[in-house]
Amino acid sequence: MSGDGRIRLEPSWKARVGDYLQRPDMQELSAFLRKEKAAGKRVFPPGPRIFSALDATPFDQVKVVILGQDPYHGAGQAHGLCFSVLPGVPVPPSLGNIFKEIQADLGIAPPGHGCLLPWAQRGVLLLNAVLTVEEGRAGSHQGKGWEGFTDAIVQALDREKEGLVFLLWGSYAQAKGKLVDARRHCVLRAPHPSPLSAHRGFLGCGHFGKANRWLQGGGRAPVDWSLPPRAEVEALLADSGTSP
């Protein structure tokens, strides 16, 4: 699905959504990606990182799901985790607002970089609704087939797990909320953290503290929303085979 026909999925996810990738619409998506690359267009994230969110957070480890829209479309930004950028890449405005809210909510200072891999390794699935994008064209791969695949991911989580927290920011993420049984899971909604909308209710939403209180109420450990220094994150990336 990287556009070269090779599909590699983390085993726990492959067992649940691997078959979906064989569907005709997904084969069409793969052909589309190959065609785009053959035409000289740059597609982000790089092929090996398209499924990084699933690699970093195996199914059984998921406690919290953050749903993004599509990857960052600037060179060097997207690496497969929604809202995250690699160390050394300037923190995008939306992520800056996420850090601002965490500081207001939990008193945790921004980390000085934008790599969220430690969250993913602590059980926070950082999933975009659309997993690829053309350089410089936000939303360019919407409607090409990814939405059905990520719907299948959300449905598997809803069906097989109990007591997850879903953080749905903005209308695009909230549309997936219809796939989640809010009687069995905690579904928190707010405007998108983009500077265009964050002031309309994302800032002040308190989602990070609410997520932890929900988890603790169910007898589970809260998420540590702090992030280690850049050097430690770079070591984690190297260990996971996705160093910058």
mmCIF file of N, CA, C and O in Angstrom, residues 73-127:
data_model
loop_
_atom_site.group_PDB
_atom_site.id
_atom_site.type_symbol
_atom_site.label_atom_id
_atom_site.label_comp_id
_atom_site.label_asym_id
_atom_site.label_seq_id
_atom_site.Cartn_x
_atom_site.Cartn_y
_atom_site.Cartn_z
ATOM 1 N N HIS A 73 1.420 17.935 5.031
ATOM 2 C CA HIS A 73 1.779 17.872 3.612
ATOM 3 C C HIS A 73 3.074 18.602 3.276
ATOM 4 O O HIS A 73 3.411 18.769 2.107
ATOM 5 N N GLY A 74 3.813 19.038 4.307
ATOM 6 C CA GLY A 74 5.105 19.672 4.065
ATOM 7 C C GLY A 74 6.231 18.656 4.097
ATOM 8 O O GLY A 74 6.162 17.643 4.816
ATOM 9 N N ALA A 75 7.275 18.889 3.329
ATOM 10 C CA ALA A 75 8.402 17.962 3.268
ATOM 11 C C ALA A 75 8.998 17.740 4.660
ATOM 12 O O ALA A 75 9.226 18.691 5.410
ATOM 13 N N GLY A 76 9.217 16.490 5.019
ATOM 14 C CA GLY A 76 9.862 16.150 6.276
ATOM 15 C C GLY A 76 8.974 16.156 7.489
ATOM 16 O O GLY A 76 9.435 15.884 8.600
ATOM 17 N N GLN A 77 7.681 16.457 7.317
ATOM 18 C CA GLN A 77 6.807 16.542 8.495
ATOM 19 C C GLN A 77 6.170 15.202 8.863
ATOM 20 O O GLN A 77 6.344 14.705 9.967
ATOM 21 N N ALA A 78 5.388 14.641 7.950
ATOM 22 C CA ALA A 78 4.609 13.446 8.278
ATOM 23 C C ALA A 78 5.501 12.224 8.464
ATOM 24 O O ALA A 78 6.393 11.963 7.657
ATOM 25 N N HIS A 79 5.229 11.469 9.534
ATOM 26 C CA HIS A 79 5.935 10.192 9.715
ATOM 27 C C HIS A 79 4.990 9.104 10.199
ATOM 28 O O HIS A 79 5.425 8.096 10.765
ATOM 29 N N GLY A 80 3.695 9.282 9.971
ATOM 30 C CA GLY A 80 2.743 8.208 10.192
ATOM 31 C C GLY A 80 1.946 8.266 11.479
ATOM 32 O O GLY A 80 1.059 7.442 11.680
ATOM 33 N N LEU A 81 2.262 9.207 12.366
ATOM 34 C CA LEU A 81 1.493 9.398 13.596
ATOM 35 C C LEU A 81 0.774 10.741 13.496
ATOM 36 O O LEU A 81 1.417 11.762 13.234
ATOM 37 N N CYS A 82 -0.535 10.750 13.713
ATOM 38 C CA CYS A 82 -1.264 12.006 13.544
ATOM 39 C C CYS A 82 -0.758 13.066 14.511
ATOM 40 O O CYS A 82 -0.409 12.782 15.654
ATOM 41 N N PHE A 83 -0.685 14.286 14.027
ATOM 42 C CA PHE A 83 -0.259 15.492 14.745
ATOM 43 C C PHE A 83 1.238 15.514 15.066
ATOM 44 O O PHE A 83 1.767 16.525 15.515
ATOM 45 N N SER A 84 1.950 14.417 14.857
ATOM 46 C CA SER A 84 3.350 14.300 15.259
ATOM 47 C C SER A 84 4.297 14.688 14.129
ATOM 48 O O SER A 84 3.996 14.475 12.951
ATOM 49 N N VAL A 85 5.439 15.248 14.491
ATOM 50 C CA VAL A 85 6.528 15.486 13.541
ATOM 51 C C VAL A 85 7.819 14.946 14.144
ATOM 52 O O VAL A 85 7.945 14.800 15.360
ATOM 53 N N LEU A 86 8.777 14.650 13.289
ATOM 54 C CA LEU A 86 10.043 14.125 13.770
ATOM 55 C C LEU A 86 10.845 15.187 14.507
ATOM 56 O O LEU A 86 10.676 16.394 14.261
ATOM 57 N N PRO A 87 11.728 14.786 15.406
ATOM 58 C CA PRO A 87 12.581 15.752 16.105
ATOM 59 C C PRO A 87 13.349 16.611 15.111
ATOM 60 O O PRO A 87 13.844 16.125 14.096
ATOM 61 N N GLY A 88 13.429 17.893 15.409
ATOM 62 C CA GLY A 88 14.120 18.831 14.534
ATOM 63 C C GLY A 88 13.196 19.545 13.573
ATOM 64 O O GLY A 88 13.558 20.577 13.007
ATOM 65 N N VAL A 89 11.986 19.006 13.360
ATOM 66 C CA VAL A 89 10.990 19.667 12.515
ATOM 67 C C VAL A 89 10.203 20.635 13.389
ATOM 68 O O VAL A 89 9.769 20.272 14.491
ATOM 69 N N PRO A 90 10.024 21.888 12.956
ATOM 70 C CA PRO A 90 9.273 22.839 13.773
ATOM 71 C C PRO A 90 7.895 22.315 14.156
ATOM 72 O O PRO A 90 7.231 21.652 13.353
ATOM 73 N N VAL A 91 7.478 22.591 15.381
ATOM 74 C CA VAL A 91 6.176 22.137 15.875
ATOM 75 C C VAL A 91 5.065 22.869 15.117
ATOM 76 O O VAL A 91 5.002 24.096 15.148
ATOM 77 N N PRO A 92 4.192 22.148 14.419
ATOM 78 C CA PRO A 92 3.097 22.804 13.690
ATOM 79 C C PRO A 92 2.121 23.485 14.646
ATOM 80 O O PRO A 92 2.031 23.106 15.822
ATOM 81 N N PRO A 93 1.373 24.471 14.155
ATOM 82 C CA PRO A 93 0.472 25.228 15.034
ATOM 83 C C PRO A 93 -0.552 24.368 15.771
ATOM 84 O O PRO A 93 -0.810 24.595 16.961
ATOM 85 N N SER A 94 -1.143 23.386 15.104
ATOM 86 C CA SER A 94 -2.145 22.548 15.778
ATOM 87 C C SER A 94 -1.518 21.796 16.952
ATOM 88 O O SER A 94 -2.102 21.721 18.042
ATOM 89 N N LEU A 95 -0.335 21.247 16.735
ATOM 90 C CA LEU A 95 0.344 20.531 17.812
ATOM 91 C C LEU A 95 0.752 21.489 18.923
ATOM 92 O O LEU A 95 0.685 21.151 20.107
ATOM 93 N N GLY A 96 1.138 22.696 18.540
ATOM 94 C CA GLY A 96 1.445 23.699 19.559
ATOM 95 C C GLY A 96 0.255 23.960 20.461
ATOM 96 O O GLY A 96 0.400 24.108 21.689
ATOM 97 N N ASN A 97 -0.946 23.983 19.880
ATOM 98 C CA ASN A 97 -2.152 24.180 20.694
ATOM 99 C C ASN A 97 -2.465 22.965 21.555
ATOM 100 O O ASN A 97 -2.976 23.091 22.676
ATOM 101 N N ILE A 98 -2.143 21.778 21.058
ATOM 102 C CA ILE A 98 -2.306 20.568 21.882
ATOM 103 C C ILE A 98 -1.400 20.655 23.106
ATOM 104 O O ILE A 98 -1.828 20.402 24.241
ATOM 105 N N PHE A 99 -0.145 21.036 22.898
ATOM 106 C CA PHE A 99 0.775 21.184 24.028
ATOM 107 C C PHE A 99 0.296 22.275 24.994
ATOM 108 O O PHE A 99 0.421 22.144 26.212
ATOM 109 N N LYS A 100 -0.261 23.339 24.436
ATOM 110 C CA LYS A 100 -0.777 24.433 25.269
ATOM 111 C C LYS A 100 -1.909 23.933 26.173
ATOM 112 O O LYS A 100 -1.989 24.275 27.364
ATOM 113 N N GLU A 101 -2.791 23.118 25.605
ATOM 114 C CA GLU A 101 -3.911 22.585 26.372
ATOM 115 C C GLU A 101 -3.434 21.601 27.439
ATOM 116 O O GLU A 101 -3.952 21.591 28.563
ATOM 117 N N ILE A 102 -2.445 20.782 27.110
ATOM 118 C CA ILE A 102 -1.905 19.853 28.110
ATOM 119 C C ILE A 102 -1.298 20.619 29.279
ATOM 120 O O ILE A 102 -1.467 20.247 30.447
ATOM 121 N N GLN A 103 -0.615 21.713 28.961
ATOM 122 C CA GLN A 103 -0.020 22.510 30.042
ATOM 123 C C GLN A 103 -1.102 23.131 30.918
ATOM 124 O O GLN A 103 -1.003 23.113 32.154
ATOM 125 N N ALA A 104 -2.156 23.660 30.285
ATOM 126 C CA ALA A 104 -3.244 24.270 31.052
ATOM 127 C C ALA A 104 -4.007 23.220 31.863
ATOM 128 O O ALA A 104 -4.419 23.471 33.000
ATOM 129 N N ASP A 105 -4.170 22.041 31.289
ATOM 130 C CA ASP A 105 -4.970 20.981 31.909
ATOM 131 C C ASP A 105 -4.209 20.241 32.993
ATOM 132 O O ASP A 105 -4.734 19.979 34.074
ATOM 133 N N LEU A 106 -2.943 19.910 32.704
ATOM 134 C CA LEU A 106 -2.187 19.029 33.594
ATOM 135 C C LEU A 106 -0.896 19.629 34.133
ATOM 136 O O LEU A 106 -0.192 18.983 34.912
ATOM 137 N N GLY A 107 -0.570 20.848 33.683
ATOM 138 C CA GLY A 107 0.646 21.484 34.170
ATOM 139 C C GLY A 107 1.925 20.946 33.578
ATOM 140 O O GLY A 107 3.014 21.165 34.132
ATOM 141 N N ILE A 108 1.818 20.247 32.435
ATOM 142 C CA ILE A 108 2.995 19.671 31.783
ATOM 143 C C ILE A 108 3.507 20.646 30.726
ATOM 144 O O ILE A 108 2.787 20.997 29.794
ATOM 145 N N ALA A 109 4.749 21.068 30.852
ATOM 146 C CA ALA A 109 5.318 22.052 29.931
ATOM 147 C C ALA A 109 5.578 21.423 28.566
ATOM 148 O O ALA A 109 5.878 20.233 28.463
ATOM 149 N N PRO A 110 5.491 22.218 27.487
ATOM 150 C CA PRO A 110 5.813 21.703 26.146
ATOM 151 C C PRO A 110 7.231 21.143 26.112
ATOM 152 O O PRO A 110 8.130 21.645 26.796
ATOM 153 N N PRO A 111 7.461 20.094 25.306
ATOM 154 C CA PRO A 111 8.734 19.373 25.369
ATOM 155 C C PRO A 111 9.873 19.953 24.550
ATOM 156 O O PRO A 111 11.002 19.493 24.664
ATOM 157 N N GLY A 112 9.614 20.919 23.678
ATOM 158 C CA GLY A 112 10.688 21.459 22.848
ATOM 159 C C GLY A 112 10.884 20.706 21.547
ATOM 160 O O GLY A 112 11.829 20.970 20.800
ATOM 161 N N HIS A 113 10.021 19.736 21.256
ATOM 162 C CA HIS A 113 10.006 19.041 19.968
ATOM 163 C C HIS A 113 8.579 18.548 19.760
ATOM 164 O O HIS A 113 7.725 18.687 20.643
ATOM 165 N N GLY A 114 8.304 17.965 18.582
ATOM 166 C CA GLY A 114 6.932 17.574 18.277
ATOM 167 C C GLY A 114 6.729 16.104 18.004
ATOM 168 O O GLY A 114 5.730 15.730 17.376
ATOM 169 N N CYS A 115 7.639 15.246 18.472
ATOM 170 C CA CYS A 115 7.515 13.815 18.201
ATOM 171 C C CYS A 115 6.694 13.135 19.295
ATOM 172 O O CYS A 115 7.085 13.129 20.469
ATOM 173 N N LEU A 116 5.573 12.531 18.889
ATOM 174 C CA LEU A 116 4.639 11.934 19.838
ATOM 175 C C LEU A 116 4.798 10.419 19.961
ATOM 176 O O LEU A 116 3.932 9.752 20.543
ATOM 177 N N LEU A 117 5.887 9.861 19.433
ATOM 178 C CA LEU A 117 6.085 8.419 19.512
ATOM 179 C C LEU A 117 5.951 7.874 20.936
ATOM 180 O O LEU A 117 5.347 6.814 21.128
ATOM 181 N N PRO A 118 6.465 8.569 21.975
ATOM 182 C CA PRO A 118 6.288 8.022 23.329
ATOM 183 C C PRO A 118 4.820 7.843 23.717
ATOM 184 O O PRO A 118 4.476 6.874 24.401
ATOM 185 N N TRP A 119 3.936 8.756 23.282
ATOM 186 C CA TRP A 119 2.511 8.555 23.544
ATOM 187 C C TRP A 119 2.041 7.261 22.903
ATOM 188 O O TRP A 119 1.324 6.472 23.517
ATOM 189 N N ALA A 120 2.423 7.068 21.638
ATOM 190 C CA ALA A 120 1.988 5.871 20.915
ATOM 191 C C ALA A 120 2.446 4.608 21.634
ATOM 192 O O ALA A 120 1.702 3.625 21.724
ATOM 193 N N GLN A 121 3.653 4.649 22.175
ATOM 194 C CA GLN A 121 4.176 3.477 22.870
ATOM 195 C C GLN A 121 3.550 3.283 24.245
ATOM 196 O O GLN A 121 3.711 2.228 24.856
ATOM 197 N N ARG A 122 2.808 4.290 24.692
ATOM 198 C CA ARG A 122 2.096 4.183 25.980
ATOM 199 C C ARG A 122 0.612 3.857 25.783
ATOM 200 O O ARG A 122 -0.165 3.922 26.731
ATOM 201 N N GLY A 123 0.218 3.528 24.558
ATOM 202 C CA GLY A 123 -1.160 3.111 24.335
ATOM 203 C C GLY A 123 -2.063 4.138 23.697
ATOM 204 O O GLY A 123 -3.286 3.953 23.671
ATOM 205 N N VAL A 124 -1.503 5.222 23.155
ATOM 206 C CA VAL A 124 -2.308 6.237 22.472
ATOM 207 C C VAL A 124 -2.181 6.012 20.965
ATOM 208 O O VAL A 124 -1.125 6.265 20.376
ATOM 209 N N LEU A 125 -3.236 5.516 20.344
ATOM 210 C CA LEU A 125 -3.224 5.282 18.899
ATOM 211 C C LEU A 125 -3.403 6.620 18.190
ATOM 212 O O LEU A 125 -4.429 7.286 18.350
ATOM 213 N N LEU A 126 -2.397 7.009 17.429
ATOM 214 C CA LEU A 126 -2.376 8.315 16.751
ATOM 215 C C LEU A 126 -2.706 8.102 15.283
ATOM 216 O O LEU A 126 -1.832 8.021 14.425
ATOM 217 N N LEU A 127 -4.002 8.014 14.993
ATOM 218 C CA LEU A 127 -4.486 7.552 13.693
ATOM 219 C C LEU A 127 -5.086 8.677 12.867
ATOM 220 O O LEU A 127 -6.016 9.361 13.309
#
